[in-house]
């Protein structure tokens, strides 16, 4: 990643912070966005002390003006933008869909679907000009499987998968690739917060989801943080460029196969999109 520039939305907390740290350690110049000034400052301070080139830009991901200004600032100071990681997320309301608070539900779609579109459009003003770049959209099994009582999150991630697929086709003749990245359940960020909140919550639906997440964790089916982060780094540096538009899972083996004596990209070794 030496010499490249990355933008990570929501890069100060949870998985976003781990992605920022890992990409920075690989030599990338890192820009992070978010709304929480204190968290942005804390992350910049800590990672700068570790020798990482990082800058924070306060920007709500649904604010088109703020995101366009963020990209303009990045291009201005670093002269490039190689990778956009659409990581920012709203976990959404939990409960029966029949009664769910409409405004909270719609807000989740704005942050999780419109947000990545806004960030992608801003990034593409530069990437299209240079004919090069990668966009990585963070998805979740919640976007493929049924996740009753968490429809705001589930529906938003399903929509994001389609945004990835369609955008990848539209950009197919350019040098720009687009991925959905499923890190799996990780003991970090919203999963950890969700489990903690569920323990003390009087919302039976949240408690139910929390119990299920604890079972998945105790069954050993969480993705280790280093695996979730490691595959994101490989995506960012181009190891999966042949699979633009696809869902890449944290534990996919991004192999290169030899065909007719020539090295060509193969499919993710396990040949599946979601378990
Ligand atoms: N953790 C997991 O196990 C897991 C599993 C599957 C998929 N994922 C995906 O991985 C990504 C990161 O999740 P996480 O667990 O790290 O979440 P998290 O800890 O809740 O962090 C969410 C991040 O999004 C930012 N954010 C929220 N609303 C925003 C807005 N309107 N504008 C700008 N930034 C905003 C937050 O920063 P501010 O508060 O400063 O705005 C924060 O940095 C998400 O896309 C999630 O769906 C996570």
XYZ file of C-alpha atoms and ligand atoms in Angstrom:
323
model
C 0.000 0.000 0.000
C 3.104 2.185 0.033
C 2.411 5.451 -1.787
C -1.365 4.949 -1.925
C -4.122 6.965 -0.278
C -7.225 5.481 1.347
C -10.441 6.981 2.703
C -12.288 5.033 5.402
C -15.710 6.303 6.417
C -16.362 5.753 10.109
C -12.638 5.055 10.460
C -12.242 6.151 14.085
C -14.169 3.375 15.821
C -14.737 -0.375 15.776
C -13.615 -2.237 12.689
C -12.986 1.052 10.880
C -10.267 1.933 13.339
C -8.627 -1.481 12.918
C -8.789 -1.097 9.120
C -7.206 2.367 9.406
C -4.400 1.037 11.559
C -3.693 -1.952 9.315
C -3.741 0.020 6.062
C -1.549 2.676 7.666
C 0.954 0.047 8.803
C 1.059 -1.241 5.218
C 2.243 2.222 4.184
C -0.990 3.836 2.989
C -1.758 7.450 3.729
C -5.039 7.215 5.653
C -7.976 9.634 5.802
C -10.876 8.884 8.128
C -14.302 10.446 8.473
C -17.017 10.341 11.123
C -19.191 12.662 13.202
C -17.618 12.223 16.638
C -14.789 14.772 16.842
C -13.376 13.310 20.043
C -13.101 9.806 18.582
C -11.565 11.166 15.376
C -8.971 13.133 17.371
C -8.189 10.175 19.662
C -7.626 7.848 16.715
C -5.435 10.341 14.854
C -3.368 10.907 17.988
C -2.891 7.212 18.740
C -2.110 6.124 15.186
C 0.169 9.096 14.485
C 2.154 8.101 17.588
C 2.532 4.679 15.932
C 4.063 6.294 12.846
C 0.940 6.131 10.671
C 0.182 8.982 8.246
C -3.423 9.756 9.145
C -5.773 12.715 8.987
C -9.379 13.023 10.153
C -12.090 14.953 8.356
C -15.344 15.460 10.241
C -18.107 14.549 7.793
C -21.509 12.917 8.009
C -21.601 10.284 5.285
C -25.049 11.372 4.093
C -23.947 14.997 3.701
C -23.068 15.259 0.005
C -21.353 18.625 0.353
C -19.231 17.414 3.276
C -18.206 14.216 1.490
C -17.353 16.055 -1.724
C -15.297 18.527 0.325
C -13.564 15.616 2.086
C -12.524 14.061 -1.230
C -11.417 17.462 -2.561
C -9.253 17.911 0.549
C -7.721 14.431 0.168
C -6.869 14.980 -3.483
C -5.555 18.438 -2.669
C -3.111 17.286 0.015
C -2.132 13.846 -1.278
C -2.745 14.185 -5.024
C -4.560 10.845 -5.188
C -7.300 8.609 -3.838
C -6.764 4.915 -4.446
C -9.255 3.189 -2.166
C -12.603 4.118 -0.602
C -13.743 1.874 2.251
C -17.468 2.398 2.831
C -17.453 1.295 6.461
C -19.721 3.757 8.339
C -22.887 2.161 9.616
C -26.058 2.699 11.571
C -27.118 -0.533 13.316
C -30.789 0.414 13.079
C -33.769 -0.200 15.310
C -34.563 -3.717 16.542
C -38.086 -5.085 16.932
C -41.129 -6.277 14.994
C -41.216 -4.703 11.533
C -44.947 -4.039 11.870
C -44.265 -1.593 14.683
C -40.787 -0.347 13.867
C -40.235 3.378 14.142
C -40.380 4.566 10.538
C -37.965 7.469 10.966
C -35.340 5.267 12.645
C -35.757 2.622 9.931
C -35.407 5.185 7.148
C -32.393 6.804 8.824
C -30.630 3.422 8.660
C -31.255 3.248 4.902
C -29.873 6.763 4.519
C -26.635 6.016 6.384
C -26.085 2.456 5.124
C -27.269 2.779 1.507
C -27.343 6.449 0.528
C -24.143 7.028 2.540
C -22.000 4.637 0.465
C -23.542 6.083 -2.714
C -22.703 9.629 -1.615
C -19.123 8.622 -0.728
C -18.723 6.640 -3.966
C -19.985 9.513 -6.095
C -17.564 11.865 -4.364
C -14.636 9.432 -4.789
C -15.550 8.729 -8.414
C -15.173 12.394 -9.360
C -11.450 11.716 -8.890
C -11.213 7.980 -9.690
C -13.015 8.369 -13.029
C -10.606 11.126 -13.985
C -7.558 8.906 -13.458
C -9.272 5.638 -14.505
C -8.149 3.792 -11.387
C -9.438 2.991 -7.900
C -11.164 0.526 -5.583
C -14.402 0.869 -3.660
C -15.025 -1.575 -0.829
C -18.530 -1.710 0.655
C -18.831 -3.366 4.067
C -21.744 -5.814 4.047
C -22.927 -8.532 6.375
C -24.663 -11.918 6.318
C -27.658 -9.825 7.397
C -27.935 -8.641 3.795
C -28.288 -12.147 2.376
C -29.991 -14.194 5.074
C -33.240 -13.444 6.855
C -32.650 -11.307 9.913
C -36.126 -10.887 11.385
C -36.534 -8.105 13.942
C -33.516 -6.306 12.486
C -34.981 -5.434 9.082
C -33.531 -1.923 8.921
C -29.965 -3.265 9.032
C -30.749 -6.378 6.980
C -32.546 -4.529 4.174
C -29.860 -1.835 4.029
C -27.071 -4.396 3.589
C -29.078 -6.259 0.915
C -29.443 -2.981 -0.971
C -25.733 -2.286 -0.620
C -24.935 -5.642 -2.235
C -26.943 -4.594 -5.290
C -25.285 -1.183 -5.335
C -21.917 -2.981 -5.491
C -23.003 -5.340 -8.281
C -24.502 -2.660 -10.499
C -21.745 -0.127 -9.953
C -19.103 -2.773 -10.713
C -20.763 -3.547 -14.059
C -21.091 0.123 -14.951
C -17.403 0.682 -14.142
C -16.333 -2.573 -15.807
C -14.526 -0.896 -18.676
C -12.609 1.447 -16.387
C -9.778 0.551 -14.035
C -12.097 0.930 -11.050
C -13.248 -2.118 -9.084
C -16.042 -2.416 -6.528
C -16.537 -5.077 -3.847
C -18.902 -6.096 -1.120
C -16.816 -7.224 1.834
C -18.299 -9.443 4.515
C -16.007 -9.526 7.571
C -18.206 -12.088 9.321
C -19.104 -11.687 12.989
C -16.209 -9.986 14.723
C -15.815 -9.375 18.433
C -15.602 -5.634 17.820
C -17.737 -2.669 16.857
C -21.469 -3.102 16.589
C -21.424 -6.827 17.351
C -19.637 -6.310 20.660
C -21.755 -3.259 21.488
C -24.920 -5.158 20.557
C -24.051 -8.053 22.875
C -23.286 -5.667 25.746
C -26.458 -3.628 25.194
C -28.609 -6.753 24.920
C -27.482 -7.995 28.346
C -29.005 -5.012 30.130
C -31.799 -4.171 27.684
C -35.507 -4.589 28.363
C -36.111 -4.961 24.594
C -36.873 -8.710 24.178
C -35.946 -8.641 20.483
C -32.543 -7.129 21.179
C -31.980 -9.665 23.978
C -32.883 -12.458 21.560
C -30.403 -11.223 18.910
C -27.790 -10.764 21.648
C -28.253 -14.351 22.892
C -27.910 -15.637 19.336
C -24.704 -13.634 18.765
C -23.264 -15.001 22.028
C -24.059 -18.542 20.861
C -22.343 -17.927 17.506
C -19.326 -16.579 19.409
C -19.276 -19.464 21.890
C -19.580 -21.971 19.037
C -16.329 -20.535 17.680
C -17.947 -19.040 14.571
C -16.715 -15.472 14.986
C -14.054 -14.220 12.579
C -10.799 -13.379 14.374
C -10.135 -9.645 14.069
C -6.782 -10.192 12.333
C -8.483 -12.293 9.635
C -11.220 -9.684 9.079
C -8.594 -6.965 8.826
C -6.124 -9.017 6.774
C -8.597 -9.771 3.983
C -9.675 -6.129 3.851
C -6.025 -5.174 3.321
C -5.727 -7.728 0.510
C -8.853 -6.323 -1.156
C -7.480 -2.790 -0.813
C -4.192 -3.715 -2.442
C -5.899 -5.404 -5.391
C -5.685 -9.145 -4.707
C -9.336 -9.623 -5.688
C -9.604 -7.184 -8.584
C -10.665 -9.990 -10.940
C -13.852 -10.431 -8.885
C -15.181 -6.901 -9.052
C -18.859 -6.857 -8.094
C -18.634 -9.973 -5.928
C -19.044 -10.537 -2.228
C -15.686 -11.370 -0.682
C -15.771 -13.063 2.736
C -13.074 -12.590 5.349
C -12.028 -16.233 5.148
C -12.039 -16.498 1.350
C -8.795 -17.728 -0.122
C -7.970 -15.201 -2.814
C -5.882 -17.589 -4.877
C -4.149 -17.133 -8.187
C -4.423 -20.204 -10.423
C -2.206 -21.289 -13.276
C -4.079 -21.914 -16.524
C -2.302 -22.925 -19.750
C 0.986 -21.945 -18.188
C -0.303 -18.463 -17.445
C -1.103 -17.088 -14.004
C -4.695 -15.880 -13.983
C -6.933 -14.915 -11.096
C -9.080 -17.789 -9.930
C -12.284 -17.596 -7.975
C -12.210 -17.388 -4.194
C -10.994 -20.897 -3.355
C -14.034 -21.969 -1.433
C -16.266 -21.026 -4.376
C -19.096 -19.511 -2.395
C -20.412 -16.099 -1.546
C -22.008 -16.667 1.829
C -22.241 -19.540 4.216
N -18.647 -5.782 13.872
C -19.063 -6.813 13.174
O -19.075 -7.952 13.671
C -19.542 -6.641 11.736
C -20.073 -7.779 11.080
C -20.487 -7.671 9.754
C -20.370 -6.438 9.102
N -19.876 -5.351 9.770
C -19.796 -4.082 9.039
O -18.539 -3.461 9.287
C -18.704 -2.039 9.264
C -18.128 -1.446 10.545
O -18.924 -1.922 11.626
P -18.505 -1.737 13.155
O -18.946 -2.952 13.841
O -17.097 -1.305 13.256
O -19.483 -0.522 13.560
P -19.363 0.565 14.734
O -18.345 0.183 15.746
O -20.760 0.820 15.189
O -18.791 1.863 13.995
C -19.611 2.574 13.128
C -18.803 3.717 12.537
O -19.658 4.426 11.618
C -19.565 5.811 11.892
N -20.830 6.437 11.513
C -22.081 6.114 11.920
N -22.977 6.941 11.367
C -22.273 7.801 10.592
C -22.632 8.894 9.760
N -23.911 9.283 9.609
N -21.658 9.557 9.111
C -20.344 9.190 9.250
N -19.945 8.161 10.009
C -20.907 7.483 10.682
C -19.255 5.916 13.382
O -18.556 7.107 13.668
P -19.245 8.420 14.327
O -20.036 7.938 15.498
O -18.073 9.280 14.655
O -20.075 9.039 13.249
C -18.329 4.725 13.580
O -16.994 5.084 13.301
C -20.200 -1.780 9.077
O -20.498 -1.447 7.752
C -20.850 -3.091 9.487
O -22.088 -3.302 8.851
C -19.470 -5.424 11.064
